[in-house]
Amino acid sequence: MKNIYLLAAMATISFFSCSSADKSESNSLPASNEWELQILDSIQVDYLGNISTGDFRDGLGLLYDYTANTLVKIDYEGNVLTTQVFPKDGPNSIPFISTAKFDPDGNPYIGHYRGPYYELKEDLSVKRNIEMPFPSQSYGGLMDEKSFEFYHDNIILHYTGRDEVSPYTDSYLRENFLLEKLDPATGESSPLIRTPSTSKFSTGLLYERPSISFTICENDLLLYFNNEPKIHRFSLLDSGKHIETLDFNPTKFIEAPELKDKTENYGYEKLVEGNIFGVFANKNYLVVHYSQGISEDVFSANEFDFPKDFPKLVDLNQTYFKIYNTERGWSNEVLIPKTVKQIFAIENPTQPFFALRNDDYIGEEQEYLTFYKIQLVQK
């Protein structure tokens, strides 16, 4: 397999409440706010492919192999329950999937940046298409985009194209809504969430273009730009009003400087920006999964030859967790070992979850996928 790519807190104790939270979780907390990551076990999945996105919920896993354009459903023991290959061309084709997700009732959905979105049957075949009322103006997406969530009977999604506005204009993030709230029963959609003034992307200055992701905990929407170390919280009960922004204060998080003009680009030529891969929350905790990035100094000291040297960037770019406790604030930075490749979902921050093992880094060729069962543990 090849490497494919290299949290907003309230001051009150009622800050987070997430539909996936363990309602029986004890309110008695250890004295320490120091955490560590423990690998508890591993499971083997009798399937080999390049997994770019997935989800885990209530005993089931949903994985997408982007090379074979195949969706795989497993259980938490690693058993393959069903697979579905989607045609890339021709009638009823689905050429690319950036998000694979279970709804709160365990029904599988897939989608990508240009739509449509699909509700699937238990066997992963298409049950229905969920079309947006206007075409997307986006022409590129990321693998494992956290691009849509379920809220009551609606789907909230990052989807551009309202009023035919291009997301590639310099003023897009400052002047336009970022998300859409779609009623799949009627096909009607309304705009939701603007870039808050606490973000650098509201200033009108030019920066490297971010990807936009979010998660929902009951009536809170937590939105983040991948290359800015902040989490922005909005109230879905108050028309998406911005409530507050939380900087998770990483020790190191590389951000590219302001660009001189729209033709300037940092990309992988001068540095690698820090990146937020995911934000996961429940009633009492919030977890951010991020990478530090690689500075210009490191690039200057090395003569990288891409794409051959992309694996070197994996070695140089360290990933971490930070955990927010609603009573005690932020934890230490929890180093994630290089043997962990991807983390698609954390159902409950205080319970075990799954991470795809990085067999390329280990140097082992296998005929199956391996997932670590890991847990964040408070010391």
Coordinates of C-alpha atoms in Angstrom, one line a residue:
M1 CA 0.0 0.0 0.0
K2 CA 1.1 3.5 -0.6
N3 CA 0.9 6.5 1.7
I4 CA -2.0 8.7 0.5
Y5 CA -1.5 11.8 2.8
L6 CA 0.8 12.4 4.7
L7 CA -10.6 20.7 18.5
A8 CA -14.1 25.2 20.9
A9 CA -14.8 25.0 24.4
M10 CA -17.3 26.6 26.7
A11 CA -16.5 28.0 30.1
T12 CA -19.5 26.2 31.6
I13 CA -19.6 22.5 32.4
S14 CA -22.4 22.0 30.0
F15 CA -20.2 22.7 27.0
F16 CA -20.2 19.6 25.0
S17 CA -23.0 17.1 24.4
C18 CA -22.7 14.7 21.6
S19 CA -25.1 12.1 20.3
S20 CA -22.3 9.5 20.4
A21 CA -21.4 10.2 24.1
D22 CA -21.5 7.6 26.7
K23 CA -24.4 8.8 28.8
S24 CA -23.2 6.6 31.7
E25 CA -19.8 8.2 31.8
S26 CA -18.8 9.0 35.3
N27 CA -18.4 12.7 36.3
S28 CA -15.6 11.8 38.7
L29 CA -12.4 12.7 37.0
P30 CA -8.8 11.7 37.8
A31 CA -6.7 14.4 39.3
S32 CA -4.3 14.5 36.4
N33 CA -4.9 16.0 33.0
E34 CA -2.0 14.1 31.5
W35 CA -2.9 11.5 28.9
E36 CA -1.2 8.7 27.0
L37 CA -2.0 6.5 24.0
Q38 CA -2.2 2.8 24.5
I39 CA -2.4 0.1 21.8
L40 CA -4.7 -2.5 23.3
D41 CA -5.0 -5.0 20.5
S42 CA -5.3 -5.3 16.7
I43 CA -7.7 -6.8 14.2
Q44 CA -7.0 -8.3 10.8
V45 CA -9.4 -7.6 8.0
D46 CA -9.3 -10.1 5.1
Y47 CA -9.1 -7.4 2.5
L48 CA -6.2 -5.6 1.0
G49 CA -6.5 -2.2 -0.6
N50 CA -5.8 1.5 -0.3
I51 CA -8.2 2.9 2.3
S52 CA -8.7 6.6 2.1
T53 CA -11.8 7.2 4.2
G54 CA -14.1 5.3 6.6
D55 CA -16.3 5.4 9.7
F56 CA -16.8 3.2 12.8
R57 CA -20.1 3.2 14.7
D58 CA -22.0 0.8 17.0
G59 CA -19.9 -2.3 16.1
L60 CA -19.6 -1.7 12.4
G61 CA -16.9 -0.2 10.2
L62 CA -17.3 1.3 6.7
L63 CA -14.1 1.5 4.6
Y64 CA -13.5 2.9 1.1
D65 CA -10.7 1.6 -1.1
Y66 CA -10.1 4.4 -3.6
T67 CA -8.0 2.3 -5.9
A68 CA -10.6 -0.4 -6.5
N69 CA -13.5 2.0 -5.9
T70 CA -14.8 -0.5 -3.4
L71 CA -16.8 0.0 -0.2
V72 CA -16.2 -2.6 2.5
K73 CA -18.3 -3.2 5.6
I74 CA -16.7 -5.0 8.6
D75 CA -17.5 -5.7 12.2
Y76 CA -15.2 -4.9 15.1
E77 CA -13.7 -8.4 15.0
G78 CA -12.4 -7.7 11.5
N79 CA -14.9 -9.9 9.7
V80 CA -15.8 -8.7 6.2
L81 CA -19.6 -8.5 6.1
T82 CA -20.1 -7.2 2.5
T83 CA -18.3 -5.4 -0.2
Q84 CA -19.6 -3.2 -3.1
V85 CA -17.7 -2.2 -6.2
F86 CA -18.9 1.0 -7.8
P87 CA -18.4 1.6 -11.6
K88 CA -16.2 4.6 -12.4
D89 CA -17.6 5.2 -15.8
G90 CA -20.9 4.9 -17.6
P91 CA -24.5 4.7 -16.3
N92 CA -24.9 4.9 -12.5
S93 CA -21.2 5.4 -12.1
I94 CA -19.7 6.8 -8.8
P95 CA -16.1 7.6 -9.8
F96 CA -14.9 9.0 -6.4
I97 CA -15.9 8.9 -2.7
S98 CA -14.4 11.4 -0.2
T99 CA -16.6 10.6 2.7
A100 CA -18.1 7.3 3.9
K101 CA -20.3 7.6 7.0
F102 CA -23.0 6.0 9.1
D103 CA -26.0 8.1 10.2
P104 CA -27.2 7.9 13.8
D105 CA -29.3 4.9 13.0
G106 CA -26.4 3.0 11.4
N107 CA -27.4 3.5 7.8
P108 CA -24.4 3.9 5.4
Y109 CA -24.0 7.0 3.3
I110 CA -21.3 8.1 0.8
G111 CA -20.5 11.4 -0.9
H112 CA -17.9 13.7 -2.4
Y113 CA -17.3 17.3 -2.9
R114 CA -19.4 17.7 -6.1
G115 CA -22.3 15.5 -5.0
P116 CA -24.6 13.8 -5.2
Y117 CA -24.8 12.1 -1.9
Y118 CA -26.1 8.5 -1.6
E119 CA -28.0 6.6 1.0
L120 CA -27.0 2.9 0.8
K121 CA -28.8 -0.3 1.5
E122 CA -27.5 -2.8 4.0
D123 CA -25.6 -4.6 1.2
L124 CA -24.0 -1.2 0.3
S125 CA -25.9 -0.9 -3.0
V126 CA -27.5 2.5 -3.7
K127 CA -30.9 3.1 -2.1
R128 CA -31.4 6.7 -3.2
N129 CA -29.5 9.7 -4.6
I130 CA -29.6 12.9 -2.6
E131 CA -29.1 15.7 -5.0
M132 CA -28.3 19.3 -4.2
P133 CA -30.6 22.0 -5.7
F134 CA -27.6 23.7 -7.5
P135 CA -24.4 22.4 -9.1
S136 CA -21.1 22.5 -7.2
Q137 CA -18.5 25.0 -8.3
S138 CA -15.7 23.0 -6.7
Y139 CA -13.2 21.1 -8.8
G140 CA -11.1 19.4 -6.3
G141 CA -11.5 17.5 -3.0
L142 CA -9.5 15.8 -0.4
M143 CA -9.6 12.2 0.6
D144 CA -11.3 11.6 4.0
E145 CA -13.0 15.0 4.0
K146 CA -15.2 15.5 7.1
S147 CA -17.7 17.1 4.8
F148 CA -21.1 16.1 5.9
E149 CA -23.0 15.4 9.1
F150 CA -26.5 14.5 10.2
Y151 CA -28.6 16.9 12.2
H152 CA -32.2 15.8 13.0
D153 CA -33.8 15.2 9.6
N154 CA -31.3 17.3 7.7
I155 CA -27.8 16.8 6.3
I156 CA -25.3 19.6 6.9
L157 CA -22.5 19.6 4.4
H158 CA -19.7 21.6 3.0
Y159 CA -20.8 22.2 -0.5
T160 CA -20.0 25.2 -2.7
G161 CA -21.9 26.7 -5.7
R162 CA -24.8 28.7 -4.2
D163 CA -25.6 31.6 -6.6
E164 CA -22.9 30.2 -8.8
V165 CA -20.1 31.7 -6.7
S166 CA -16.7 30.1 -7.1
P167 CA -14.9 29.0 -4.0
Y168 CA -11.6 30.0 -5.7
T169 CA -12.2 33.7 -5.5
D170 CA -10.0 35.7 -3.0
S171 CA -13.0 36.9 -1.0
Y172 CA -14.9 33.6 -0.9
L173 CA -14.1 32.6 2.7
R174 CA -14.7 36.2 4.0
E175 CA -18.0 36.9 2.2
N176 CA -19.9 33.7 1.7
F177 CA -21.6 31.0 3.8
L178 CA -19.4 27.9 4.2
L179 CA -22.0 25.1 4.7
E180 CA -25.4 24.1 3.5
K181 CA -28.3 22.5 5.5
L182 CA -30.1 20.1 3.2
D183 CA -33.6 18.6 3.7
P184 CA -33.3 15.4 1.8
A185 CA -37.1 14.9 1.8
T186 CA -37.8 18.1 -0.1
G187 CA -34.4 18.8 -1.8
E188 CA -34.4 22.3 -0.4
S189 CA -31.1 23.7 1.1
S190 CA -30.3 26.8 3.1
P191 CA -26.9 28.4 3.7
L192 CA -25.3 28.1 7.1
I193 CA -22.2 29.3 9.0
R194 CA -19.9 32.1 8.0
T195 CA -16.1 32.4 8.7
P196 CA -15.9 34.1 12.2
S197 CA -13.8 37.2 12.8
T198 CA -11.5 35.1 15.0
S199 CA -10.1 33.3 12.0
K200 CA -7.3 34.6 9.8
F201 CA -9.4 33.7 6.8
S202 CA -11.9 36.5 7.6
T203 CA -9.2 39.2 7.2
G204 CA -9.1 39.5 3.5
L205 CA -5.4 38.6 3.5
L206 CA -4.2 35.9 1.3
Y207 CA -3.2 32.5 2.8
E208 CA -2.8 29.0 1.5
R209 CA -6.3 27.8 0.7
P210 CA -7.7 25.6 3.5
S211 CA -10.0 22.6 3.5
I212 CA -13.1 23.0 5.6
S213 CA -14.3 20.2 8.0
F214 CA -16.7 20.0 10.9
T215 CA -18.4 17.8 13.4
I216 CA -21.7 18.1 15.3
C217 CA -22.4 17.4 18.9
E218 CA -26.1 17.7 19.5
N219 CA -26.7 21.4 18.9
D220 CA -23.1 22.5 18.6
L221 CA -21.3 22.6 15.3
L222 CA -17.5 22.6 15.6
L223 CA -15.8 23.9 12.4
Y224 CA -12.1 24.0 11.6
F225 CA -9.9 25.0 8.7
N226 CA -7.2 22.3 8.3
N227 CA -4.2 24.7 8.4
E228 CA -5.3 26.9 11.3
P229 CA -4.9 25.7 14.9
K230 CA -8.4 26.8 16.0
I231 CA -11.8 25.3 16.5
H232 CA -14.8 27.5 15.9
R233 CA -18.1 26.7 17.7
F234 CA -21.5 27.6 16.4
S235 CA -25.0 27.2 17.8
L236 CA -27.4 25.3 15.5
L237 CA -30.3 26.4 17.8
D238 CA -29.5 30.1 16.9
S239 CA -29.2 30.0 13.1
G240 CA -25.5 29.0 13.2
K241 CA -24.4 31.9 15.4
H242 CA -20.7 31.9 16.3
I243 CA -20.3 31.3 20.0
E244 CA -16.6 31.2 20.5
T245 CA -13.2 30.1 19.1
L246 CA -10.8 27.9 20.9
D247 CA -7.1 27.8 20.0
F248 CA -5.7 24.4 21.1
N249 CA -2.2 26.0 21.4
P250 CA 0.0 23.2 19.9
T251 CA 3.7 23.5 20.7
K252 CA 4.4 23.6 17.0
F253 CA 2.0 24.1 14.1
I254 CA 3.5 25.4 10.9
E255 CA 1.5 28.1 9.1
A256 CA 2.5 29.5 5.8
P257 CA 3.0 33.3 5.9
E258 CA 0.6 35.7 4.2
L259 CA 0.9 35.3 0.4
K260 CA 2.2 38.3 -1.6
D261 CA -0.3 37.6 -4.3
K262 CA -2.6 34.9 -5.7
T263 CA 0.2 33.4 -7.8
E264 CA 2.5 32.7 -4.8
N265 CA 2.4 29.2 -3.4
Y266 CA 4.1 27.4 -0.6
G267 CA 2.7 23.9 -1.0
Y268 CA 5.4 21.3 -0.8
E269 CA 8.0 23.6 -2.4
K270 CA 9.0 25.5 0.8
L271 CA 7.2 24.0 3.8
V272 CA 4.4 21.7 4.9
E273 CA 1.7 23.4 7.0
G274 CA 0.3 21.9 10.1
N275 CA -2.9 20.0 9.5
I276 CA -6.0 19.2 11.6
F277 CA -7.1 15.7 10.5
G278 CA -10.1 15.4 12.8
V279 CA -12.0 16.7 15.8
F280 CA -14.0 14.3 17.9
A281 CA -16.2 15.2 20.9
N282 CA -18.6 13.9 23.5
K283 CA -20.2 15.3 26.6
N284 CA -17.1 16.0 28.6
Y285 CA -14.2 15.7 26.2
L286 CA -12.9 17.0 22.9
V287 CA -10.0 15.4 20.9
V288 CA -8.0 17.0 18.1
H289 CA -5.9 15.0 15.8
Y290 CA -3.2 17.0 14.0
S291 CA 0.2 17.2 12.6
Q292 CA 2.9 19.8 13.3
G293 CA 4.0 20.4 9.7
I294 CA 7.6 21.0 8.4
S295 CA 9.3 24.4 8.5
E296 CA 11.1 26.3 5.8
D297 CA 14.3 25.8 7.7
V298 CA 14.0 22.0 7.3
F299 CA 13.3 22.3 3.6
S300 CA 16.3 24.6 3.2
A301 CA 18.5 22.0 5.0
N302 CA 17.3 19.2 2.8
E303 CA 17.3 18.8 -1.0
F304 CA 14.0 16.9 -1.5
D305 CA 13.4 15.2 -4.7
F306 CA 9.6 14.7 -5.1
P307 CA 7.8 12.4 -5.5
K308 CA 10.6 10.1 -4.5
D309 CA 11.2 11.8 -1.2
F310 CA 7.6 12.1 0.0
P311 CA 8.2 9.2 2.5
K312 CA 10.8 11.4 4.1
L313 CA 8.1 14.0 4.9
V314 CA 6.2 11.3 6.8
D315 CA 9.3 10.8 9.0
L316 CA 9.7 14.5 9.6
N317 CA 6.1 15.4 10.2
Q318 CA 4.9 14.3 13.7
T319 CA 1.3 13.8 14.5
Y320 CA -0.4 14.3 17.9
F321 CA -3.6 14.2 19.9
K322 CA -4.7 16.9 22.4
I323 CA -7.6 16.4 24.6
Y324 CA -9.9 19.1 26.1
N325 CA -11.5 18.4 29.4
T326 CA -14.5 20.7 30.1
E327 CA -13.4 21.0 33.7
R328 CA -9.6 21.1 33.4
G329 CA -8.8 22.5 29.9
W330 CA -6.2 21.1 27.5
S331 CA -4.1 18.1 28.1
N332 CA -0.5 17.4 27.2
E333 CA 0.4 16.6 23.6
V334 CA 0.0 12.9 23.0
L335 CA 2.5 11.6 20.4
I336 CA 1.0 9.2 17.8
P337 CA 3.5 6.6 16.7
K338 CA 4.5 6.4 13.1
T339 CA 3.0 2.9 12.9
V340 CA -0.5 4.5 13.0
K341 CA -1.5 5.6 9.5
Q342 CA -5.0 6.9 9.6
I343 CA -7.8 7.5 12.2
F344 CA -11.2 7.8 10.6
A345 CA -13.5 8.0 13.7
I346 CA -13.5 8.2 17.4
E347 CA -16.9 7.3 18.8
N348 CA -16.1 8.2 22.3
P349 CA -12.8 9.9 23.4
T350 CA -12.6 7.8 26.6
Q351 CA -13.3 4.5 24.9
P352 CA -11.2 2.3 22.5
F353 CA -11.2 3.2 18.8
F354 CA -9.6 1.9 15.6
A355 CA -6.6 3.2 13.6
L356 CA -5.3 1.7 10.4
R357 CA -1.8 0.3 10.8
N358 CA 1.0 1.7 8.6
D359 CA 2.4 -1.4 7.1
D360 CA 4.6 0.6 4.7
Y361 CA 6.4 2.2 7.7
I362 CA 6.7 -1.1 9.4
G363 CA 8.2 -2.5 6.2
E364 CA 5.9 -5.5 6.1
E365 CA 3.9 -6.7 3.0
Q366 CA 0.7 -8.3 4.1
E367 CA -2.3 -9.8 2.3
Y368 CA -4.8 -8.2 4.7
L369 CA -5.4 -4.9 6.5
T370 CA -4.6 -4.5 10.1
F371 CA -6.3 -2.0 12.5
Y372 CA -5.0 -1.2 15.9
K373 CA -7.4 -1.0 18.7
I374 CA -6.2 1.9 20.7
Q375 CA -7.3 4.1 23.6
L376 CA -6.5 7.5 25.1
V377 CA -5.9 6.9 28.8
Q378 CA -5.8 9.5 31.6
K379 CA -2.8 9.0 33.8

